[in-house]
């Protein structure tokens, strides 16, 4: 019965590419992704799996409440199925269910993981969001380069004081914004990134004499969504005379403070392994935790914890451990 079930699943493909993906090249890309990503390896990044014989694995289903595993993965057939809630499919359907994505988003995520280039397409507002993410990713690389310059010594000295080595700096993409009005704007212009695009991405402001950098003379901490895309920044002051101590990117089409948990992209596997997540207030508390070897840690951007953030964490664990500062705000939260 199981063999016939798996065979029927393997023959059928419930996901029609259609629309902007409905061409031979997109279909080829989809098959390339399937060839490069093993369903068991992918699911093991999210769930605790145990061998079940003949290339099969089992786990407690993440999509309904159960104590006895009824979630099975077949590596030979490259499919999964839960006999408790009857959900099932391939790598694409798993990501759609687990991450709450539509198919095009799951296709993009898995293509990035597999190193497969997708065909170009036009998709309205999603194209705009992709552009904003690319611009923030570009800014992250620019800030990383500025960190290594003579002017970046003030930021490097701070990192040495915190005992954040090169490995941690690279892992979290830490950088430096120079003490100038148009350091990022000038570099972006050379790459044909317009001033208004920088404003839309939360990286610049409209000044009296034109577009100027939003962040100056600060340690730059990239804010990434749970897929690892850079969507904004937290900028920590380096000169004690400057205010405020922390400056965040403004709300944009890709950055929503209430939907981001700092460090979740790096903590997912550790959270699953520990079966709990530790929530701290500050982004640099997360970096310090990684330095100490504790990686199942995320920051809630201050003491605000929203339903959307809890919804993200529920994908990986149902046990939340709060480690807020022992001050009035921390106790209130």
Tab-separated table of C-alpha atoms in Angstrom:
chain	number	residue	atom	x	y	z
A	1	UNK	CA	0.000	0.000	0.000
A	2	UNK	CA	2.793	2.407	0.916
A	3	UNK	CA	4.657	1.616	-2.289
A	4	UNK	CA	1.582	2.353	-4.403
A	5	UNK	CA	0.954	5.542	-2.445
A	6	UNK	CA	4.524	6.762	-2.959
A	7	UNK	CA	4.409	5.831	-6.651
A	8	UNK	CA	1.203	7.786	-7.206
A	9	UNK	CA	2.663	10.790	-5.371
A	10	UNK	CA	5.830	10.598	-7.449
A	11	UNK	CA	3.916	10.556	-10.744
A	12	UNK	CA	1.662	13.466	-9.862
A	13	UNK	CA	2.868	17.029	-9.460
A	14	UNK	CA	0.183	19.179	-7.812
A	15	UNK	CA	2.114	22.403	-8.348
A	16	UNK	CA	1.579	24.044	-11.718
A	17	UNK	CA	4.240	26.604	-12.541
A	18	UNK	CA	1.867	28.647	-14.679
A	19	UNK	CA	1.914	32.425	-15.108
A	20	UNK	CA	5.293	34.063	-15.176
A	21	UNK	CA	7.031	30.730	-14.459
A	22	UNK	CA	5.110	28.762	-17.071
A	23	UNK	CA	7.878	28.005	-19.554
A	24	UNK	CA	10.325	25.245	-20.357
A	25	UNK	CA	13.270	27.030	-18.728
A	26	UNK	CA	11.425	27.388	-15.409
A	27	UNK	CA	10.423	23.724	-15.549
A	28	UNK	CA	14.063	22.792	-16.160
A	29	UNK	CA	15.108	24.913	-13.171
A	30	UNK	CA	12.550	23.176	-10.986
A	31	UNK	CA	13.936	19.760	-11.925
A	32	UNK	CA	17.497	20.958	-11.326
A	33	UNK	CA	16.481	22.066	-7.841
A	34	UNK	CA	14.913	18.663	-7.168
A	35	UNK	CA	18.120	16.950	-8.271
A	36	UNK	CA	20.319	19.078	-6.001
A	37	UNK	CA	18.227	19.142	-2.794
A	38	UNK	CA	17.438	15.892	-1.020
A	39	UNK	CA	14.048	16.003	0.674
A	40	UNK	CA	15.392	14.230	3.781
A	41	UNK	CA	18.280	16.679	4.157
A	42	UNK	CA	15.944	19.645	3.715
A	43	UNK	CA	13.377	18.439	6.252
A	44	UNK	CA	16.144	17.542	8.708
A	45	UNK	CA	17.021	21.253	8.832
A	46	UNK	CA	13.602	21.842	10.400
A	47	UNK	CA	12.661	18.623	12.225
A	48	UNK	CA	14.274	15.971	14.387
A	49	UNK	CA	14.160	12.908	12.133
A	50	UNK	CA	14.918	9.255	12.879
A	51	UNK	CA	15.733	6.448	10.421
A	52	UNK	CA	12.746	4.240	9.571
A	53	UNK	CA	14.455	1.743	7.248
A	54	UNK	CA	15.063	1.512	3.485
A	55	UNK	CA	15.936	5.178	3.058
A	56	UNK	CA	12.906	6.377	5.010
A	57	UNK	CA	12.789	8.680	8.016
A	58	UNK	CA	10.115	9.599	10.524
A	59	UNK	CA	9.414	12.620	12.692
A	60	UNK	CA	6.750	14.273	14.802
A	61	UNK	CA	4.584	16.232	12.387
A	62	UNK	CA	5.005	20.027	12.612
A	63	UNK	CA	1.573	20.657	11.112
A	64	UNK	CA	-0.630	19.084	13.775
A	65	UNK	CA	-0.323	18.120	17.443
A	66	UNK	CA	0.920	14.574	18.059
A	67	UNK	CA	3.258	12.624	20.326
A	68	UNK	CA	3.859	9.524	18.194
A	69	UNK	CA	5.604	10.214	14.855
A	70	UNK	CA	3.336	9.846	11.852
A	71	UNK	CA	5.361	12.084	9.532
A	72	UNK	CA	7.391	9.998	7.062
A	73	UNK	CA	10.027	11.002	4.516
A	74	UNK	CA	11.088	8.774	1.622
A	75	UNK	CA	14.542	9.657	0.333
A	76	UNK	CA	14.353	7.207	-2.626
A	77	UNK	CA	11.033	8.707	-3.748
A	78	UNK	CA	11.906	12.286	-2.684
A	79	UNK	CA	8.515	12.810	-1.027
A	80	UNK	CA	7.039	13.232	2.464
A	81	UNK	CA	3.655	12.420	3.953
A	82	UNK	CA	1.948	12.660	7.331
A	83	UNK	CA	-0.499	9.846	8.017
A	84	UNK	CA	-2.017	11.895	10.834
A	85	UNK	CA	-3.096	15.062	8.997
A	86	UNK	CA	-2.711	13.722	5.430
A	87	UNK	CA	-0.425	16.540	4.285
A	88	UNK	CA	2.327	15.542	1.886
A	89	UNK	CA	4.300	16.324	-1.236
A	90	UNK	CA	7.846	17.187	-2.278
A	91	UNK	CA	10.487	19.732	-1.257
A	92	UNK	CA	8.423	22.603	-2.677
A	93	UNK	CA	5.236	21.714	-0.819
A	94	UNK	CA	7.176	21.250	2.433
A	95	UNK	CA	8.685	24.735	2.217
A	96	UNK	CA	5.295	26.207	1.320
A	97	UNK	CA	3.707	24.600	4.388
A	98	UNK	CA	6.604	25.186	6.772
A	99	UNK	CA	7.416	28.766	5.788
A	100	UNK	CA	3.892	29.867	4.870
A	101	UNK	CA	4.937	30.709	1.313
A	102	UNK	CA	3.309	30.722	-2.096
A	103	UNK	CA	4.916	28.528	-4.736
A	104	UNK	CA	6.951	31.283	-6.491
A	105	UNK	CA	8.510	32.252	-3.135
A	106	UNK	CA	9.349	28.620	-2.329
A	107	UNK	CA	10.845	28.214	-5.798
A	108	UNK	CA	13.088	31.238	-5.276
A	109	UNK	CA	14.177	30.122	-1.796
A	110	UNK	CA	15.088	26.601	-2.912
A	111	UNK	CA	16.772	27.869	-6.081
A	112	UNK	CA	19.015	30.043	-3.920
A	113	UNK	CA	19.781	27.100	-1.642
A	114	UNK	CA	20.540	24.833	-4.602
A	115	UNK	CA	22.545	27.430	-6.522
A	116	UNK	CA	20.190	27.250	-9.498
A	117	UNK	CA	19.551	30.385	-11.568
A	118	UNK	CA	15.892	31.032	-12.281
A	119	UNK	CA	14.696	32.573	-15.554
A	120	UNK	CA	14.039	36.287	-15.482
A	121	UNK	CA	10.454	37.339	-14.999
A	122	UNK	CA	8.391	40.407	-14.234
A	123	UNK	CA	6.219	40.225	-11.172
A	124	UNK	CA	5.118	43.728	-10.263
A	125	UNK	CA	5.391	44.483	-6.545
A	126	UNK	CA	7.513	41.390	-5.835
A	127	UNK	CA	10.102	42.710	-8.278
A	128	UNK	CA	10.211	45.961	-6.307
A	129	UNK	CA	10.706	44.082	-3.028
A	130	UNK	CA	13.447	41.988	-4.577
A	131	UNK	CA	15.174	45.181	-5.717
A	132	UNK	CA	15.003	46.657	-2.210
A	133	UNK	CA	16.506	43.489	-0.734
A	134	UNK	CA	19.293	43.585	-3.324
A	135	UNK	CA	20.042	47.226	-2.448
A	136	UNK	CA	20.219	46.430	1.270
A	137	UNK	CA	22.482	43.485	0.477
A	138	UNK	CA	24.683	45.796	-1.588
A	139	UNK	CA	24.848	48.273	1.311
A	140	UNK	CA	25.882	45.481	3.671
A	141	UNK	CA	28.886	44.679	1.464
A	142	UNK	CA	29.808	48.359	1.205
A	143	UNK	CA	29.693	48.783	4.987
A	144	UNK	CA	31.850	45.657	5.377
A	145	UNK	CA	34.484	47.190	3.095
A	146	UNK	CA	34.382	50.487	4.997
A	147	UNK	CA	35.016	48.545	8.215
A	148	UNK	CA	38.458	47.599	6.865
A	149	UNK	CA	39.462	51.174	5.987
A	150	UNK	CA	41.451	53.580	8.137
A	151	UNK	CA	38.243	55.378	9.090
A	152	UNK	CA	36.743	52.090	10.249
A	153	UNK	CA	39.288	51.746	13.062
A	154	UNK	CA	36.828	53.201	15.576
A	155	UNK	CA	34.390	50.369	14.786
A	156	UNK	CA	37.145	47.737	14.771
A	157	UNK	CA	38.315	48.921	18.181
A	158	UNK	CA	34.780	48.536	19.521
A	159	UNK	CA	34.555	44.989	18.122
A	160	UNK	CA	37.910	44.102	19.715
A	161	UNK	CA	36.631	45.489	23.030
A	162	UNK	CA	33.602	43.202	22.762
A	163	UNK	CA	35.909	40.320	21.755
A	164	UNK	CA	34.031	39.772	18.510
A	165	UNK	CA	36.558	38.068	16.236
A	166	UNK	CA	36.682	38.009	12.442
A	167	UNK	CA	34.553	34.873	12.310
A	168	UNK	CA	31.668	36.487	14.176
A	169	UNK	CA	32.020	39.744	12.239
A	170	UNK	CA	31.745	37.831	8.964
A	171	UNK	CA	28.950	35.563	10.191
A	172	UNK	CA	26.726	38.498	11.134
A	173	UNK	CA	27.923	40.795	8.328
A	174	UNK	CA	28.959	43.611	10.677
A	175	UNK	CA	30.248	46.774	9.052
A	176	UNK	CA	30.879	50.493	9.420
A	177	UNK	CA	29.188	53.604	8.015
A	178	UNK	CA	31.749	56.420	7.543
A	179	UNK	CA	31.416	59.857	9.108
A	180	UNK	CA	30.420	61.493	5.831
A	181	UNK	CA	27.230	62.782	4.262
A	182	UNK	CA	27.238	60.789	1.016
A	183	UNK	CA	29.668	57.873	1.448
A	184	UNK	CA	27.071	55.231	0.564
A	185	UNK	CA	25.172	57.456	-1.885
A	186	UNK	CA	28.338	58.031	-3.948
A	187	UNK	CA	29.219	54.337	-4.185
A	188	UNK	CA	25.619	53.419	-4.986
A	189	UNK	CA	25.513	55.973	-7.801
A	190	UNK	CA	28.474	54.232	-9.439
A	191	UNK	CA	26.410	51.022	-9.440
A	192	UNK	CA	23.410	52.831	-10.986
A	193	UNK	CA	21.417	52.780	-7.734
A	194	UNK	CA	19.464	56.024	-7.565
A	195	UNK	CA	19.052	58.277	-4.556
A	196	UNK	CA	15.303	57.671	-4.368
A	197	UNK	CA	15.912	53.921	-4.367
A	198	UNK	CA	18.209	54.345	-1.363
A	199	UNK	CA	15.506	56.373	0.369
A	200	UNK	CA	12.937	53.659	-0.408
A	201	UNK	CA	15.311	51.057	1.025
A	202	UNK	CA	15.687	53.041	4.261
A	203	UNK	CA	19.374	53.784	3.642
A	204	UNK	CA	19.216	57.497	2.825
A	205	UNK	CA	17.235	60.641	3.555
A	206	UNK	CA	16.221	63.634	1.473
A	207	UNK	CA	18.250	66.595	2.688
A	208	UNK	CA	18.138	70.276	1.727
A	209	UNK	CA	20.857	69.840	-0.876
A	210	UNK	CA	19.923	66.356	-2.044
A	211	UNK	CA	19.981	62.752	-0.861
A	212	UNK	CA	22.308	62.005	2.070
A	213	UNK	CA	23.313	58.867	3.969
A	214	UNK	CA	20.968	57.942	6.799
A	215	UNK	CA	23.684	56.241	8.873
A	216	UNK	CA	26.993	57.947	9.666
A	217	UNK	CA	29.896	56.933	11.930
A	218	UNK	CA	28.118	53.881	13.301
A	219	UNK	CA	28.626	50.148	13.666
A	220	UNK	CA	26.291	48.625	11.089
A	221	UNK	CA	24.357	45.485	12.044
A	222	UNK	CA	22.448	43.945	9.111
A	223	UNK	CA	18.861	42.913	9.853
A	224	UNK	CA	17.948	39.744	7.993
A	225	UNK	CA	14.643	37.977	7.564
A	226	UNK	CA	14.400	34.300	8.518
A	227	UNK	CA	15.527	33.343	4.994
A	228	UNK	CA	18.769	35.309	5.376
A	229	UNK	CA	17.875	38.272	3.138
A	230	UNK	CA	19.163	41.636	4.393
A	231	UNK	CA	16.156	43.941	4.726
A	232	UNK	CA	17.465	46.737	6.961
A	233	UNK	CA	20.038	47.756	9.565
A	234	UNK	CA	20.538	48.572	13.199
A	235	UNK	CA	23.257	51.207	13.593
A	236	UNK	CA	25.057	51.461	16.942
A	237	UNK	CA	26.643	54.732	17.985
A	238	UNK	CA	30.451	54.830	18.243
A	239	UNK	CA	30.883	58.434	19.384
A	240	UNK	CA	29.427	58.834	22.927
A	241	UNK	CA	28.313	62.360	21.973
A	242	UNK	CA	26.020	61.071	19.220
A	243	UNK	CA	22.376	60.207	19.818
A	244	UNK	CA	20.455	57.952	19.775
A	245	UNK	CA	22.490	54.966	20.912
A	246	UNK	CA	20.758	52.700	18.383
A	247	UNK	CA	19.171	53.787	15.116
A	248	UNK	CA	17.073	51.357	13.080
A	249	UNK	CA	16.029	51.397	9.462
A	250	UNK	CA	12.585	52.941	8.993
A	251	UNK	CA	9.609	50.831	7.970
A	252	UNK	CA	9.899	49.871	4.299
A	253	UNK	CA	8.227	47.444	1.934
A	254	UNK	CA	10.722	44.761	3.017
A	255	UNK	CA	11.455	45.740	6.638
A	256	UNK	CA	8.732	45.470	9.245
A	257	UNK	CA	10.075	45.563	12.798
A	258	UNK	CA	7.106	43.562	14.090
A	259	UNK	CA	7.867	40.689	11.706
A	260	UNK	CA	11.652	40.373	12.170
A	261	UNK	CA	13.524	38.387	14.805
A	262	UNK	CA	17.218	39.192	14.705
A	263	UNK	CA	19.390	36.102	14.285
A	264	UNK	CA	16.569	33.691	13.397
A	265	UNK	CA	18.171	32.871	10.044
A	266	UNK	CA	21.233	31.577	11.934
A	267	UNK	CA	19.352	30.044	14.872
A	268	UNK	CA	16.761	27.791	13.205
A	269	UNK	CA	18.752	24.561	13.326
A	270	UNK	CA	19.997	25.215	16.871
A	271	UNK	CA	16.453	26.005	18.050
A	272	UNK	CA	15.198	22.727	16.607
A	273	UNK	CA	18.058	20.814	18.246
A	274	UNK	CA	17.628	22.479	21.668
A	275	UNK	CA	13.805	22.339	21.400
A	276	UNK	CA	13.645	25.888	22.745
A	277	UNK	CA	14.534	29.437	21.786
A	278	UNK	CA	16.082	32.093	24.013
A	279	UNK	CA	14.784	35.602	23.316
A	280	UNK	CA	17.027	38.544	24.237
A	281	UNK	CA	16.559	42.288	23.784
A	282	UNK	CA	19.645	43.461	21.903
A	283	UNK	CA	21.059	42.359	18.574
A	284	UNK	CA	24.611	42.362	19.927
A	285	UNK	CA	23.407	40.081	22.759
A	286	UNK	CA	22.765	37.522	20.020
A	287	UNK	CA	26.297	37.963	18.666
A	288	UNK	CA	27.694	37.593	22.190
A	289	UNK	CA	25.662	34.414	22.688
A	290	UNK	CA	27.118	32.894	19.516
A	291	UNK	CA	30.577	33.822	20.819
A	292	UNK	CA	29.756	31.787	23.940
A	293	UNK	CA	28.579	28.842	21.809
A	294	UNK	CA	24.844	29.323	22.437
A	295	UNK	CA	23.168	29.653	19.045
A	296	UNK	CA	19.442	29.066	19.707
A	297	UNK	CA	19.071	32.781	20.445
A	298	UNK	CA	17.132	35.591	18.744
A	299	UNK	CA	16.526	39.256	19.575
A	300	UNK	CA	13.111	40.859	19.624
A	301	UNK	CA	14.343	44.369	18.764
A	302	UNK	CA	13.866	45.801	22.235
A	303	UNK	CA	11.167	44.352	24.449
A	304	UNK	CA	8.323	44.271	21.917
A	305	UNK	CA	7.311	40.722	21.005
A	306	UNK	CA	4.508	40.470	18.483
A	307	UNK	CA	2.111	37.750	17.408
A	308	UNK	CA	3.839	37.618	14.037
A	309	UNK	CA	7.187	36.976	15.703
A	310	UNK	CA	5.684	34.261	17.887
A	311	UNK	CA	4.124	32.743	14.774
A	312	UNK	CA	7.600	32.494	13.214
A	313	UNK	CA	9.059	30.848	16.309
A	314	UNK	CA	6.222	28.310	16.501
A	315	UNK	CA	7.543	26.788	13.284
A	316	UNK	CA	10.612	25.599	15.178
A	317	UNK	CA	9.649	25.216	18.848
A	318	UNK	CA	6.844	25.739	21.349
A	319	UNK	CA	9.189	26.610	24.230
A	320	UNK	CA	10.180	30.263	24.587
A	321	UNK	CA	12.781	31.344	27.158
A	322	UNK	CA	12.961	35.080	27.894
A	323	UNK	CA	16.275	36.629	28.856
A	324	UNK	CA	15.476	40.331	28.952
A	325	UNK	CA	17.451	42.963	30.844
A	326	UNK	CA	16.767	43.227	34.574
A	327	UNK	CA	15.327	46.721	34.358
A	328	UNK	CA	11.795	48.090	34.463
A	329	UNK	CA	11.249	47.632	30.703
A	330	UNK	CA	12.522	44.073	30.805
A	331	UNK	CA	10.301	43.106	33.738
A	332	UNK	CA	7.280	44.719	32.099
A	333	UNK	CA	7.886	42.802	28.874
